[in-house]
PDB file of C-alpha atoms in Angstrom:
ATOM      1  CA  GLN A   3      92.003 -10.561 -12.818  1.00  0.00           C
ATOM      2  CA  LEU A   4      89.653  -8.455 -10.544  1.00  0.00           C
ATOM      3  CA  GLN A   5      87.175 -10.454  -8.649  1.00  0.00           C
ATOM      4  CA  LEU A   6      84.214  -8.868  -6.422  1.00  0.00           C
ATOM      5  CA  GLN A   7      82.642 -11.212  -4.014  1.00  0.00           C
ATOM      6  CA  GLU A   8      79.315 -10.190  -1.822  1.00  0.00           C
ATOM      7  CA  SER A   9      78.533 -11.854   1.534  1.00  0.00           C
ATOM      8  CA  GLY A  10      75.693 -11.275   3.911  1.00  0.00           C
ATOM      9  CA  PRO A  11      73.103 -12.502   6.027  1.00  0.00           C
ATOM     10  CA  GLY A  12      70.629 -14.261   3.640  1.00  0.00           C
ATOM     11  CA  LEU A  13      67.614 -13.747   5.962  1.00  0.00           C
ATOM     12  CA  VAL A  14      66.858 -10.432   7.796  1.00  0.00           C
ATOM     13  CA  ARG A  15      63.891  -9.903   9.942  1.00  0.00           C
ATOM     14  CA  PRO A  16      62.104  -6.390   9.797  1.00  0.00           C
ATOM     15  CA  PRO A  17      63.069  -3.932  11.306  1.00  0.00           C
ATOM     16  CA  GLN A  18      66.631  -5.249  11.786  1.00  0.00           C
ATOM     17  CA  ALA A  19      69.592  -3.724   9.886  1.00  0.00           C
ATOM     18  CA  LEU A  20      71.130  -5.110   6.907  1.00  0.00           C
ATOM     19  CA  SER A  21      74.951  -5.163   6.403  1.00  0.00           C
ATOM     20  CA  LEU A  22      76.764  -6.584   3.258  1.00  0.00           C
ATOM     21  CA  THR A  23      80.323  -7.149   2.865  1.00  0.00           C
ATOM     22  CA  CYS A  24      82.165  -7.001  -0.720  1.00  0.00           C
ATOM     23  CA  ASP A  25      85.434  -8.531  -1.061  1.00  0.00           C
ATOM     24  CA  VAL A  26      87.598  -7.162  -3.513  1.00  0.00           C
ATOM     25  CA  SER A  27      90.732  -9.181  -5.027  1.00  0.00           C
ATOM     26  CA  GLY A  28      92.889  -8.514  -7.956  1.00  0.00           C
ATOM     27  CA  GLY A  29      92.909  -4.688  -7.476  1.00  0.00           C
ATOM     28  CA  SER A  30      92.815  -2.046  -5.026  1.00  0.00           C
ATOM     29  CA  ILE A  31      89.660  -0.259  -4.098  1.00  0.00           C
ATOM     30  CA  THR A  32      91.833   2.860  -3.791  1.00  0.00           C
ATOM     31  CA  THR A  33      92.911   2.815  -7.392  1.00  0.00           C
ATOM     32  CA  THR A  34      92.380   6.263  -8.764  1.00  0.00           C
ATOM     33  CA  ASN A  35      89.475   6.577 -11.307  1.00  0.00           C
ATOM     34  CA  TYR A  36      87.239   3.911  -9.979  1.00  0.00           C
ATOM     35  CA  ALA A  37      84.189   3.740  -7.729  1.00  0.00           C
ATOM     36  CA  TRP A  38      82.521   0.841  -6.052  1.00  0.00           C
ATOM     37  CA  SER A  39      79.020   0.141  -6.048  1.00  0.00           C
ATOM     38  CA  TRP A  40      75.877  -1.469  -4.835  1.00  0.00           C
ATOM     39  CA  ILE A  41      73.047  -2.483  -7.331  1.00  0.00           C
ATOM     40  CA  ARG A  42      69.956  -4.564  -6.256  1.00  0.00           C
ATOM     41  CA  GLN A  43      67.255  -6.271  -8.190  1.00  0.00           C
ATOM     42  CA  PRO A  44      64.080  -6.961  -6.748  1.00  0.00           C
ATOM     43  CA  PRO A  45      62.082 -10.207  -7.534  1.00  0.00           C
ATOM     44  CA  GLY A  46      60.697  -9.543 -11.090  1.00  0.00           C
ATOM     45  CA  LYS A  47      61.993  -5.701 -11.363  1.00  0.00           C
ATOM     46  CA  GLY A  48      64.824  -4.396 -13.148  1.00  0.00           C
ATOM     47  CA  LEU A  49      68.231  -3.365 -11.423  1.00  0.00           C
ATOM     48  CA  GLU A  50      68.450  -0.493  -9.056  1.00  0.00           C
ATOM     49  CA  TRP A  51      71.674   1.332  -8.701  1.00  0.00           C
ATOM     50  CA  MET A  52      71.900   2.334  -4.647  1.00  0.00           C
ATOM     51  CA  GLY A  53      75.069   4.265  -4.500  1.00  0.00           C
ATOM     52  CA  ALA A  54      78.914   4.287  -4.745  1.00  0.00           C
ATOM     53  CA  ILE A  55      82.239   4.921  -2.767  1.00  0.00           C
ATOM     54  CA  VAL A  56      84.688   6.544  -5.045  1.00  0.00           C
ATOM     55  CA  TYR A  57      88.580   5.902  -4.495  1.00  0.00           C
ATOM     56  CA  ASP A  58      89.075   8.792  -2.565  1.00  0.00           C
ATOM     57  CA  GLY A  59      86.526   7.787  -0.049  1.00  0.00           C
ATOM     58  CA  HIS A  60      83.572  10.073  -1.093  1.00  0.00           C
ATOM     59  CA  SER A  61      80.071   8.466  -1.174  1.00  0.00           C
ATOM     60  CA  TYR A  62      77.198   9.054  -3.719  1.00  0.00           C
ATOM     61  CA  TYR A  63      73.728   7.502  -3.153  1.00  0.00           C
ATOM     62  CA  LYS A  64      70.528   7.228  -5.084  1.00  0.00           C
ATOM     63  CA  PRO A  65      68.397  10.332  -3.733  1.00  0.00           C
ATOM     64  CA  SER A  66      65.559   8.265  -2.398  1.00  0.00           C
ATOM     65  CA  LEU A  67      67.888   5.750  -0.617  1.00  0.00           C
ATOM     66  CA  ARG A  68      70.229   8.671   0.793  1.00  0.00           C
ATOM     67  CA  SER A  69      68.535   8.515   4.445  1.00  0.00           C
ATOM     68  CA  ARG A  70      68.641   5.082   4.758  1.00  0.00           C
ATOM     69  CA  ALA A  71      71.682   3.465   3.049  1.00  0.00           C
ATOM     70  CA  SER A  72      75.353   3.901   4.083  1.00  0.00           C
ATOM     71  CA  ILE A  73      78.331   2.735   2.048  1.00  0.00           C
ATOM     72  CA  THR A  74      81.731   2.568   3.640  1.00  0.00           C
ATOM     73  CA  ARG A  75      85.162   0.864   3.202  1.00  0.00           C
ATOM     74  CA  ASP A  76      87.802  -0.886   5.003  1.00  0.00           C
ATOM     75  CA  THR A  77      90.997   0.081   2.793  1.00  0.00           C
ATOM     76  CA  TYR A  78      93.270  -2.541   4.871  1.00  0.00           C
ATOM     77  CA  LYS A  79      90.833  -5.341   4.077  1.00  0.00           C
ATOM     78  CA  ASN A  80      90.258  -4.060   0.566  1.00  0.00           C
ATOM     79  CA  GLN A  81      86.328  -4.433   1.187  1.00  0.00           C
ATOM     80  CA  PHE A  82      83.469  -2.150   1.156  1.00  0.00           C
ATOM     81  CA  TYR A  83      80.143  -2.202   2.689  1.00  0.00           C
ATOM     82  CA  LEU A  84      76.454  -1.492   2.723  1.00  0.00           C
ATOM     83  CA  GLN A  85      74.452  -0.757   5.648  1.00  0.00           C
ATOM     84  CA  SER A  86      70.634  -0.176   5.834  1.00  0.00           C
ATOM     85  CA  ASN A  87      68.968   0.479   8.702  1.00  0.00           C
ATOM     86  CA  ALA A  88      65.211  -1.053   9.527  1.00  0.00           C
ATOM     87  CA  VAL A  89      64.647  -2.724   6.516  1.00  0.00           C
ATOM     88  CA  THR A  90      61.241  -3.735   5.163  1.00  0.00           C
ATOM     89  CA  PRO A  91      60.304  -6.536   2.917  1.00  0.00           C
ATOM     90  CA  GLY A  92      60.599  -4.123   0.115  1.00  0.00           C
ATOM     91  CA  ALA A  93      64.354  -4.688   0.523  1.00  0.00           C
ATOM     92  CA  THR A  94      64.206  -8.203  -0.632  1.00  0.00           C
ATOM     93  CA  ALA A  95      66.448  -8.243  -3.665  1.00  0.00           C
ATOM     94  CA  LEU A  96      69.493  -9.971  -5.203  1.00  0.00           C
ATOM     95  CA  TYR A  97      72.231  -7.536  -4.236  1.00  0.00           C
ATOM     96  CA  TYR A  98      75.408  -7.150  -6.296  1.00  0.00           C
ATOM     97  CA  CYS A  99      78.544  -5.282  -5.825  1.00  0.00           C
ATOM     98  CA  ALA A 100      80.486  -3.775  -8.841  1.00  0.00           C
ATOM     99  CA  ARG A 101      83.057  -1.317 -10.088  1.00  0.00           C
ATOM    100  CA  ALA A 102      82.262   1.452 -11.900  1.00  0.00           C
ATOM    101  CA  ASP A 103      84.597   3.513 -14.293  1.00  0.00           C
ATOM    102  CA  TYR A 104      84.177   6.893 -12.675  1.00  0.00           C
ATOM    103  CA  ARG A 105      85.770   8.766 -15.414  1.00  0.00           C
ATOM    104  CA  TYR A 106      82.707   7.834 -17.587  1.00  0.00           C
ATOM    105  CA  GLY A 107      80.294   8.001 -14.883  1.00  0.00           C
ATOM    106  CA  LEU A 108      79.053   6.259 -11.415  1.00  0.00           C
ATOM    107  CA  GLU A 109      76.833   3.844 -13.360  1.00  0.00           C
ATOM    108  CA  PHE A 110      79.615   2.763 -15.935  1.00  0.00           C
ATOM    109  CA  LEU A 111      80.031  -0.735 -14.669  1.00  0.00           C
ATOM    110  CA  ASP A 112      82.611  -2.874 -15.842  1.00  0.00           C
ATOM    111  CA  TYR A 113      83.184  -6.001 -13.064  1.00  0.00           C
ATOM    112  CA  TRP A 114      80.262  -7.524 -10.846  1.00  0.00           C
ATOM    113  CA  GLY A 115      80.111  -9.764  -8.223  1.00  0.00           C
ATOM    114  CA  GLN A 116      78.009 -12.854  -8.661  1.00  0.00           C
ATOM    115  CA  GLY A 117      75.398 -11.433  -6.276  1.00  0.00           C
ATOM    116  CA  THR A 118      74.030 -12.417  -2.893  1.00  0.00           C
ATOM    117  CA  GLN A 119      70.394 -13.091  -2.038  1.00  0.00           C
ATOM    118  CA  VAL A 120      68.675 -10.864   0.932  1.00  0.00           C
ATOM    119  CA  THR A 121      65.253 -11.840   2.038  1.00  0.00           C
ATOM    120  CA  VAL A 122      63.418  -9.588   4.299  1.00  0.00           C
ATOM    121  CA  SER A 123      60.707 -11.546   6.307  1.00  0.00           C
ATOM    122  CA  SER A 124      59.447 -11.768  10.194  1.00  0.00           C
TER     123      SER A 124
END
């Protein structure tokens, strides 16, 4: 059974950087046809797809976040990461990692982690 587990700092003080980890078990992040995604949900708002890293290592981003976010991976640890520089309180959200079936599109998400809360506050 595929499982994803997010981890992160909980509280970030602006303008520090945010770094999140998604640990994947029960399947490899290099398996063909899958992409590994980050999604967030700010308080009182809907889900926002941020970006993904595909099985071949290529990354895609929501255009408005392209200059601020970076998604990378460690294939030996079977983990992928989200980094965002100089965050503001607007980045406060529940952050999820998820798997997408790339054959149907980057937003066809079939497995999700439970989410990790990130609060950006001074």
